[in-house]
PDB file of C-alpha atoms in Angstrom:
ATOM      1  CA  UNK B   1       4.994 -27.839  18.318  1.00 88.00           C
ATOM      2  CA  UNK B   2       3.717 -30.101  15.525  1.00 92.00           C
ATOM      3  CA  UNK B   3       6.259 -30.921  12.819  1.00 95.00           C
ATOM      4  CA  UNK B   4       5.641 -32.974   9.682  1.00 97.00           C
ATOM      5  CA  UNK B   5       8.397 -34.735   7.758  1.00 97.00           C
ATOM      6  CA  UNK B   6       8.211 -36.489   4.397  1.00 97.00           C
ATOM      7  CA  UNK B   7      10.662 -39.036   3.074  1.00 91.00           C
ATOM      8  CA  UNK B   8      12.014 -39.260   0.438  1.00 91.00           C
ATOM      9  CA  UNK B   9      12.274 -35.696  -0.885  1.00 94.00           C
ATOM     10  CA  UNK B  10      12.327 -37.016  -4.448  1.00 95.00           C
ATOM     11  CA  UNK B  11      11.516 -40.343  -6.081  1.00 95.00           C
ATOM     12  CA  UNK B  12      11.853 -41.599  -9.639  1.00 97.00           C
ATOM     13  CA  UNK B  13      10.220 -44.868 -10.707  1.00 96.00           C
ATOM     14  CA  UNK B  14       9.437 -46.643 -13.993  1.00 97.00           C
ATOM     15  CA  UNK B  15       5.841 -46.732 -15.176  1.00 97.00           C
ATOM     16  CA  UNK B  16       3.769 -49.539 -13.719  1.00 97.00           C
ATOM     17  CA  UNK B  17       5.606 -49.785 -10.436  1.00 97.00           C
ATOM     18  CA  UNK B  18       3.807 -49.698  -7.083  1.00 97.00           C
ATOM     19  CA  UNK B  19       5.245 -47.140  -4.681  1.00 95.00           C
ATOM     20  CA  UNK B  20       4.937 -45.814  -1.138  1.00 96.00           C
ATOM     21  CA  UNK B  21       5.389 -42.267   0.107  1.00 97.00           C
ATOM     22  CA  UNK B  22       6.037 -41.690   3.789  1.00 97.00           C
ATOM     23  CA  UNK B  23       4.907 -38.999   6.195  1.00 98.00           C
ATOM     24  CA  UNK B  24       5.650 -38.663   9.909  1.00 97.00           C
ATOM     25  CA  UNK B  25       4.404 -36.186  12.510  1.00 97.00           C
ATOM     26  CA  UNK B  26       5.673 -35.407  15.992  1.00 96.00           C
ATOM     27  CA  UNK B  27       2.413 -34.858  17.923  1.00 92.00           C
ATOM     28  CA  UNK B  28      -0.048 -37.758  17.735  1.00 90.00           C
ATOM     29  CA  UNK B  29      -2.990 -35.580  18.911  1.00 91.00           C
ATOM     30  CA  UNK B  30      -4.128 -34.782  15.378  1.00 91.00           C
ATOM     31  CA  UNK B  31      -7.678 -34.149  14.185  1.00 89.00           C
ATOM     32  CA  UNK B  32      -7.108 -35.417  10.648  1.00 91.00           C
ATOM     33  CA  UNK B  33      -4.432 -35.994   8.030  1.00 94.00           C
ATOM     34  CA  UNK B  34      -4.617 -35.130   4.343  1.00 94.00           C
ATOM     35  CA  UNK B  35      -2.594 -35.992   1.280  1.00 96.00           C
ATOM     36  CA  UNK B  36      -2.398 -33.394  -1.487  1.00 96.00           C
ATOM     37  CA  UNK B  37      -1.020 -33.331  -5.001  1.00 97.00           C
ATOM     38  CA  UNK B  38       0.655 -30.229  -6.431  1.00 95.00           C
ATOM     39  CA  UNK B  39       1.463 -29.859 -10.119  1.00 93.00           C
ATOM     40  CA  UNK B  40       4.047 -27.252 -11.213  1.00 86.00           C
ATOM     41  CA  UNK B  41       2.550 -23.761 -11.214  1.00 80.00           C
ATOM     42  CA  UNK B  42      -0.736 -25.013  -9.830  1.00 83.00           C
ATOM     43  CA  UNK B  43      -2.495 -25.022  -6.500  1.00 86.00           C
ATOM     44  CA  UNK B  44      -3.025 -28.046  -4.271  1.00 92.00           C
ATOM     45  CA  UNK B  45      -5.554 -30.775  -4.953  1.00 92.00           C
ATOM     46  CA  UNK B  46      -6.813 -32.835  -2.034  1.00 91.00           C
ATOM     47  CA  UNK B  47      -6.400 -36.576  -2.686  1.00 95.00           C
ATOM     48  CA  UNK B  48      -7.420 -38.261   0.551  1.00 94.00           C
ATOM     49  CA  UNK B  49      -8.496 -37.147   4.026  1.00 92.00           C
ATOM     50  CA  UNK B  50      -8.214 -39.512   6.997  1.00 92.00           C
ATOM     51  CA  UNK B  51      -9.988 -38.634  10.224  1.00 90.00           C
ATOM     52  CA  UNK B  52      -8.057 -39.399  13.420  1.00 90.00           C
ATOM     53  CA  UNK B  53     -10.440 -42.265  14.212  1.00 91.00           C
ATOM     54  CA  UNK B  54      -9.822 -43.944  10.846  1.00 93.00           C
ATOM     55  CA  UNK B  55      -6.980 -46.243   9.796  1.00 95.00           C
ATOM     56  CA  UNK B  56      -7.100 -45.819   6.018  1.00 95.00           C
ATOM     57  CA  UNK B  57      -8.834 -44.283   3.017  1.00 95.00           C
ATOM     58  CA  UNK B  58      -8.882 -45.439  -0.598  1.00 96.00           C
ATOM     59  CA  UNK B  59      -9.573 -43.668  -3.856  1.00 95.00           C
ATOM     60  CA  UNK B  60      -8.934 -45.514  -7.090  1.00 97.00           C
ATOM     61  CA  UNK B  61      -5.253 -46.467  -7.249  1.00 97.00           C
ATOM     62  CA  UNK B  62      -4.465 -44.505  -4.083  1.00 97.00           C
ATOM     63  CA  UNK B  63      -4.538 -45.847  -0.536  1.00 98.00           C
ATOM     64  CA  UNK B  64      -3.550 -43.825   2.514  1.00 97.00           C
ATOM     65  CA  UNK B  65      -3.005 -45.319   5.939  1.00 97.00           C
ATOM     66  CA  UNK B  66      -2.731 -43.655   9.329  1.00 97.00           C
ATOM     67  CA  UNK B  67      -1.052 -44.916  12.500  1.00 96.00           C
ATOM     68  CA  UNK B  68      -1.586 -42.167  15.066  1.00 93.00           C
ATOM     69  CA  UNK B  69       0.266 -43.895  17.879  1.00 92.00           C
ATOM     70  CA  UNK B  70       3.486 -44.070  15.875  1.00 94.00           C
ATOM     71  CA  UNK B  71       2.930 -40.705  14.173  1.00 95.00           C
ATOM     72  CA  UNK B  72       3.049 -42.096  10.655  1.00 97.00           C
ATOM     73  CA  UNK B  73       1.074 -42.158   7.429  1.00 97.00           C
ATOM     74  CA  UNK B  74       1.799 -43.753   4.087  1.00 97.00           C
ATOM     75  CA  UNK B  75       0.417 -43.055   0.632  1.00 97.00           C
ATOM     76  CA  UNK B  76       0.417 -46.126  -1.599  1.00 97.00           C
ATOM     77  CA  UNK B  77       0.119 -45.619  -5.352  1.00 97.00           C
ATOM     78  CA  UNK B  78      -0.591 -48.742  -7.377  1.00 98.00           C
ATOM     79  CA  UNK B  79       0.480 -49.236 -10.980  1.00 97.00           C
ATOM     80  CA  UNK B  80       2.036 -45.791 -11.325  1.00 97.00           C
ATOM     81  CA  UNK B  81       1.556 -43.779 -14.536  1.00 97.00           C
ATOM     82  CA  UNK B  82       3.467 -40.813 -16.010  1.00 97.00           C
ATOM     83  CA  UNK B  83       0.433 -38.663 -15.193  1.00 96.00           C
ATOM     84  CA  UNK B  84       1.098 -39.328 -11.502  1.00 97.00           C
ATOM     85  CA  UNK B  85       4.259 -37.204 -11.726  1.00 97.00           C
ATOM     86  CA  UNK B  86       3.813 -34.320  -9.277  1.00 97.00           C
ATOM     87  CA  UNK B  87       4.750 -33.245  -5.760  1.00 97.00           C
ATOM     88  CA  UNK B  88       2.811 -35.019  -3.011  1.00 98.00           C
ATOM     89  CA  UNK B  89       2.268 -33.178   0.252  1.00 97.00           C
ATOM     90  CA  UNK B  90       1.127 -34.545   3.580  1.00 97.00           C
ATOM     91  CA  UNK B  91      -0.571 -32.230   6.089  1.00 96.00           C
ATOM     92  CA  UNK B  92      -2.183 -32.554   9.523  1.00 94.00           C
ATOM     93  CA  UNK B  93      -4.632 -30.437  11.469  1.00 91.00           C
ATOM     94  CA  UNK B  94      -4.778 -30.400  15.253  1.00 86.00           C
ATOM     95  CA  UNK B  95      -8.420 -29.299  15.503  1.00 80.00           C
ATOM     96  CA  UNK B  96     -11.575 -29.046  13.355  1.00 75.00           C
ATOM     97  CA  UNK B  97     -11.304 -26.188  10.907  1.00 73.00           C
ATOM     98  CA  UNK B  98      -7.746 -25.530  11.949  1.00 81.00           C
ATOM     99  CA  UNK B  99      -4.699 -24.732   9.901  1.00 88.00           C
ATOM    100  CA  UNK B 100      -2.912 -27.370   7.883  1.00 92.00           C
ATOM    101  CA  UNK B 101       0.668 -28.127   8.943  1.00 95.00           C
ATOM    102  CA  UNK B 102       2.531 -29.404   5.921  1.00 97.00           C
ATOM    103  CA  UNK B 103       5.544 -31.556   5.262  1.00 97.00           C
ATOM    104  CA  UNK B 104       8.028 -30.409   2.653  1.00 96.00           C
ATOM    105  CA  UNK B 105       6.686 -32.783   0.020  1.00 96.00           C
ATOM    106  CA  UNK B 106       7.930 -35.678  -2.111  1.00 97.00           C
ATOM    107  CA  UNK B 107       8.579 -34.924  -5.765  1.00 96.00           C
ATOM    108  CA  UNK B 108       7.542 -37.984  -7.773  1.00 97.00           C
ATOM    109  CA  UNK B 109       8.634 -38.666 -11.326  1.00 97.00           C
ATOM    110  CA  UNK B 110       7.168 -41.652 -13.186  1.00 97.00           C
ATOM    111  CA  UNK B 111       9.165 -42.498 -16.308  1.00 97.00           C
ATOM    112  CA  UNK B 112       7.415 -44.016 -19.376  1.00 95.00           C
TER     113      UNK B 112
ATOM    114  CA  UNK I   1     -19.011 -25.153  -8.848  1.00 63.00           C
ATOM    115  CA  UNK I   2     -16.416 -22.422  -9.263  1.00 80.00           C
ATOM    116  CA  UNK I   3     -13.163 -22.891  -7.368  1.00 92.00           C
ATOM    117  CA  UNK I   4     -11.064 -20.477  -5.357  1.00 95.00           C
ATOM    118  CA  UNK I   5      -9.966 -17.560  -7.512  1.00 96.00           C
ATOM    119  CA  UNK I   6      -6.750 -15.605  -7.029  1.00 97.00           C
ATOM    120  CA  UNK I   7      -5.164 -12.681  -8.813  1.00 96.00           C
ATOM    121  CA  UNK I   8      -2.714 -11.772 -10.055  1.00 97.00           C
ATOM    122  CA  UNK I   9      -1.100 -15.103 -10.970  1.00 95.00           C
ATOM    123  CA  UNK I  10       2.371 -13.614 -11.170  1.00 96.00           C
ATOM    124  CA  UNK I  11       3.966 -10.469  -9.770  1.00 97.00           C
ATOM    125  CA  UNK I  12       7.512  -9.138  -9.956  1.00 98.00           C
ATOM    126  CA  UNK I  13       8.503  -6.183  -7.782  1.00 97.00           C
ATOM    127  CA  UNK I  14      11.628  -4.617  -6.361  1.00 97.00           C
ATOM    128  CA  UNK I  15      12.427  -4.771  -2.676  1.00 96.00           C
ATOM    129  CA  UNK I  16      10.815  -2.080  -0.536  1.00 97.00           C
ATOM    130  CA  UNK I  17       7.870  -1.825  -2.928  1.00 97.00           C
ATOM    131  CA  UNK I  18       4.362  -2.794  -1.890  1.00 97.00           C
ATOM    132  CA  UNK I  19       2.114  -5.483  -3.394  1.00 98.00           C
ATOM    133  CA  UNK I  20      -1.412  -6.780  -2.876  1.00 98.00           C
ATOM    134  CA  UNK I  21      -3.016 -10.121  -3.655  1.00 98.00           C
ATOM    135  CA  UNK I  22      -6.715 -10.855  -3.986  1.00 97.00           C
ATOM    136  CA  UNK I  23      -8.690 -14.013  -3.209  1.00 97.00           C
ATOM    137  CA  UNK I  24     -12.320 -14.947  -3.881  1.00 96.00           C
ATOM    138  CA  UNK I  25     -13.266 -18.141  -1.991  1.00 96.00           C
ATOM    139  CA  UNK I  26     -15.840 -20.735  -2.951  1.00 94.00           C
ATOM    140  CA  UNK I  27     -19.342 -19.392  -2.404  1.00 92.00           C
ATOM    141  CA  UNK I  28     -20.671 -20.201   1.053  1.00 89.00           C
ATOM    142  CA  UNK I  29     -17.272 -21.028   2.547  1.00 91.00           C
ATOM    143  CA  UNK I  30     -16.947 -19.347   5.930  1.00 90.00           C
ATOM    144  CA  UNK I  31     -13.268 -20.030   6.507  1.00 92.00           C
ATOM    145  CA  UNK I  32     -10.485 -18.510   4.435  1.00 94.00           C
ATOM    146  CA  UNK I  33      -6.762 -19.188   4.738  1.00 95.00           C
ATOM    147  CA  UNK I  34      -3.641 -17.518   3.317  1.00 97.00           C
ATOM    148  CA  UNK I  35      -0.550 -19.731   3.058  1.00 97.00           C
ATOM    149  CA  UNK I  36       2.997 -18.859   2.017  1.00 98.00           C
ATOM    150  CA  UNK I  37       4.958 -21.511   0.092  1.00 96.00           C
ATOM    151  CA  UNK I  38       8.673 -20.909  -0.337  1.00 95.00           C
ATOM    152  CA  UNK I  39      10.346 -22.917  -3.099  1.00 92.00           C
ATOM    153  CA  UNK I  40      11.087 -26.472  -1.976  1.00 89.00           C
ATOM    154  CA  UNK I  41       8.988 -26.225   1.179  1.00 92.00           C
ATOM    155  CA  UNK I  42       5.444 -27.023   2.184  1.00 94.00           C
ATOM    156  CA  UNK I  43       2.932 -24.199   2.581  1.00 96.00           C
ATOM    157  CA  UNK I  44       2.873 -22.327   5.900  1.00 96.00           C
ATOM    158  CA  UNK I  45      -0.230 -20.599   7.274  1.00 96.00           C
ATOM    159  CA  UNK I  46      -0.049 -16.820   7.443  1.00 97.00           C
ATOM    160  CA  UNK I  47      -3.592 -15.999   8.517  1.00 97.00           C
ATOM    161  CA  UNK I  48      -6.975 -17.683   8.950  1.00 94.00           C
ATOM    162  CA  UNK I  49     -10.357 -15.931   8.851  1.00 94.00           C
ATOM    163  CA  UNK I  50     -13.698 -17.267  10.076  1.00 91.00           C
ATOM    164  CA  UNK I  51     -16.224 -15.060   8.241  1.00 89.00           C
ATOM    165  CA  UNK I  52     -14.602 -11.621   8.661  1.00 86.00           C
ATOM    166  CA  UNK I  53     -12.888 -12.329  11.987  1.00 92.00           C
ATOM    167  CA  UNK I  54      -9.261 -13.417  12.434  1.00 94.00           C
ATOM    168  CA  UNK I  55      -8.838 -16.892  13.969  1.00 92.00           C
ATOM    169  CA  UNK I  56      -5.056 -17.297  13.721  1.00 93.00           C
ATOM    170  CA  UNK I  57      -2.432 -14.789  12.597  1.00 95.00           C
ATOM    171  CA  UNK I  58       0.379 -16.000  14.827  1.00 93.00           C
ATOM    172  CA  UNK I  59       2.779 -16.534  11.897  1.00 94.00           C
ATOM    173  CA  UNK I  60       1.950 -13.327  10.021  1.00 96.00           C
ATOM    174  CA  UNK I  61       4.885 -10.835  10.027  1.00 95.00           C
ATOM    175  CA  UNK I  62       2.697  -7.973  11.150  1.00 95.00           C
ATOM    176  CA  UNK I  63       5.361  -5.299  10.659  1.00 95.00           C
ATOM    177  CA  UNK I  64       5.017  -5.723   6.901  1.00 97.00           C
ATOM    178  CA  UNK I  65       2.086  -8.040   6.143  1.00 97.00           C
ATOM    179  CA  UNK I  66      -1.588  -7.202   6.531  1.00 97.00           C
ATOM    180  CA  UNK I  67      -4.777  -8.942   5.476  1.00 97.00           C
ATOM    181  CA  UNK I  68      -8.453  -8.205   5.552  1.00 95.00           C
ATOM    182  CA  UNK I  69     -11.672  -9.963   4.665  1.00 95.00           C
ATOM    183  CA  UNK I  70     -14.384  -7.389   4.294  1.00 82.00           C
ATOM    184  CA  UNK I  71     -17.983  -8.626   4.463  1.00 85.00           C
ATOM    185  CA  UNK I  72     -16.712 -12.152   5.072  1.00 83.00           C
ATOM    186  CA  UNK I  73     -16.204 -12.952   1.381  1.00 91.00           C
ATOM    187  CA  UNK I  74     -13.218 -11.704  -0.643  1.00 95.00           C
ATOM    188  CA  UNK I  75      -9.851 -11.176   0.988  1.00 97.00           C
ATOM    189  CA  UNK I  76      -6.724  -9.169   0.249  1.00 97.00           C
ATOM    190  CA  UNK I  77      -3.198  -9.792   1.493  1.00 98.00           C
ATOM    191  CA  UNK I  78      -0.728  -6.906   1.381  1.00 98.00           C
ATOM    192  CA  UNK I  79       3.024  -6.705   1.812  1.00 98.00           C
ATOM    193  CA  UNK I  80       4.585  -3.306   2.511  1.00 97.00           C
ATOM    194  CA  UNK I  81       7.551  -3.020   2.161  1.00 96.00           C
ATOM    195  CA  UNK I  82       8.582  -6.254   0.458  1.00 97.00           C
ATOM    196  CA  UNK I  83      11.852  -8.025   1.216  1.00 97.00           C
ATOM    197  CA  UNK I  84      13.818 -10.488  -0.889  1.00 97.00           C
ATOM    198  CA  UNK I  85      12.784 -13.344   1.410  1.00 96.00           C
ATOM    199  CA  UNK I  86       9.105 -12.694   0.612  1.00 97.00           C
ATOM    200  CA  UNK I  87       9.630 -14.340  -2.787  1.00 97.00           C
ATOM    201  CA  UNK I  88       7.203 -17.258  -2.666  1.00 97.00           C
ATOM    202  CA  UNK I  89       3.863 -18.553  -3.880  1.00 96.00           C
ATOM    203  CA  UNK I  90       0.931 -17.177  -1.901  1.00 98.00           C
ATOM    204  CA  UNK I  91      -1.934 -19.655  -1.747  1.00 97.00           C
ATOM    205  CA  UNK I  92      -5.476 -18.909  -0.720  1.00 97.00           C
ATOM    206  CA  UNK I  93      -7.753 -21.714   0.488  1.00 95.00           C
ATOM    207  CA  UNK I  94     -11.303 -21.918   1.747  1.00 93.00           C
ATOM    208  CA  UNK I  95     -13.485 -24.399   3.600  1.00 90.00           C
ATOM    209  CA  UNK I  96     -17.020 -24.610   4.903  1.00 85.00           C
ATOM    210  CA  UNK I  97     -15.689 -23.950   8.395  1.00 73.00           C
ATOM    211  CA  UNK I  98     -16.328 -25.567  11.744  1.00 64.00           C
ATOM    212  CA  UNK I  99     -19.877 -26.527  10.834  1.00 57.00           C
ATOM    213  CA  UNK I 100     -18.891 -28.560   7.816  1.00 56.00           C
ATOM    214  CA  UNK I 101     -16.348 -30.994   6.328  1.00 60.00           C
ATOM    215  CA  UNK I 102     -12.748 -30.028   6.859  1.00 72.00           C
ATOM    216  CA  UNK I 103     -11.511 -30.220   3.288  1.00 83.00           C
ATOM    217  CA  UNK I 104      -9.658 -27.082   2.265  1.00 89.00           C
ATOM    218  CA  UNK I 105      -9.853 -26.082  -1.395  1.00 91.00           C
ATOM    219  CA  UNK I 106      -6.889 -24.218  -2.789  1.00 93.00           C
ATOM    220  CA  UNK I 107      -6.613 -21.564  -5.468  1.00 95.00           C
ATOM    221  CA  UNK I 108      -3.856 -21.578  -8.127  1.00 94.00           C
ATOM    222  CA  UNK I 109      -1.670 -19.211  -6.110  1.00 95.00           C
ATOM    223  CA  UNK I 110       0.154 -15.966  -6.821  1.00 97.00           C
ATOM    224  CA  UNK I 111       3.866 -16.326  -7.545  1.00 96.00           C
ATOM    225  CA  UNK I 112       5.735 -13.299  -6.139  1.00 98.00           C
ATOM    226  CA  UNK I 113       9.312 -12.498  -7.118  1.00 97.00           C
ATOM    227  CA  UNK I 114      11.082  -9.744  -5.191  1.00 98.00           C
ATOM    228  CA  UNK I 115      14.224  -8.410  -6.898  1.00 97.00           C
TER     229      UNK I 115
END
């Protein structure tokens, strides 16, 4: 049974700092991995999707890496801003079009 | 392009009452998902539809939860009777399905409080 874990559960950093969020999964036979952002009272917004054959994806200040063999992914946020404050969720799918299996999220707070 | 629409946004009921949620996916999206997100946890899939057929309902508590997707477009999720532990945010998502990119697009969710 696939399980996804995110560490830390909460993180507070000063503005401008670079930071890394961690995600681990128990079954390496994934189809893809996604990072989402969730703002309070809102739905989820997809940030980056990494196919199982890829090692990383970049979008602006965000970079996500994937190491399938070790069951790990990291989300790197460069030069953090207060607007980055949100909960970040990692999720994997085991097949195309399949359900997302989520971690419990990391609540990020970026202080001005 | 319009996103995934859900209603109502908030609902408060007493235990043993019934409640229904509605979802309108992005136009042309064949796959529709209902997730339950309990406070402090990640979302968990309740049911997945491909057009109007059920693909996965293994985690749906079928003694009290039901869902349908008539005509392969809109979907409703019903809880009858509700329990205290059903308090959660119910998220609807859609994607193009197996023939297209895998990105799932989420609606704003319905926050249910059971008293």
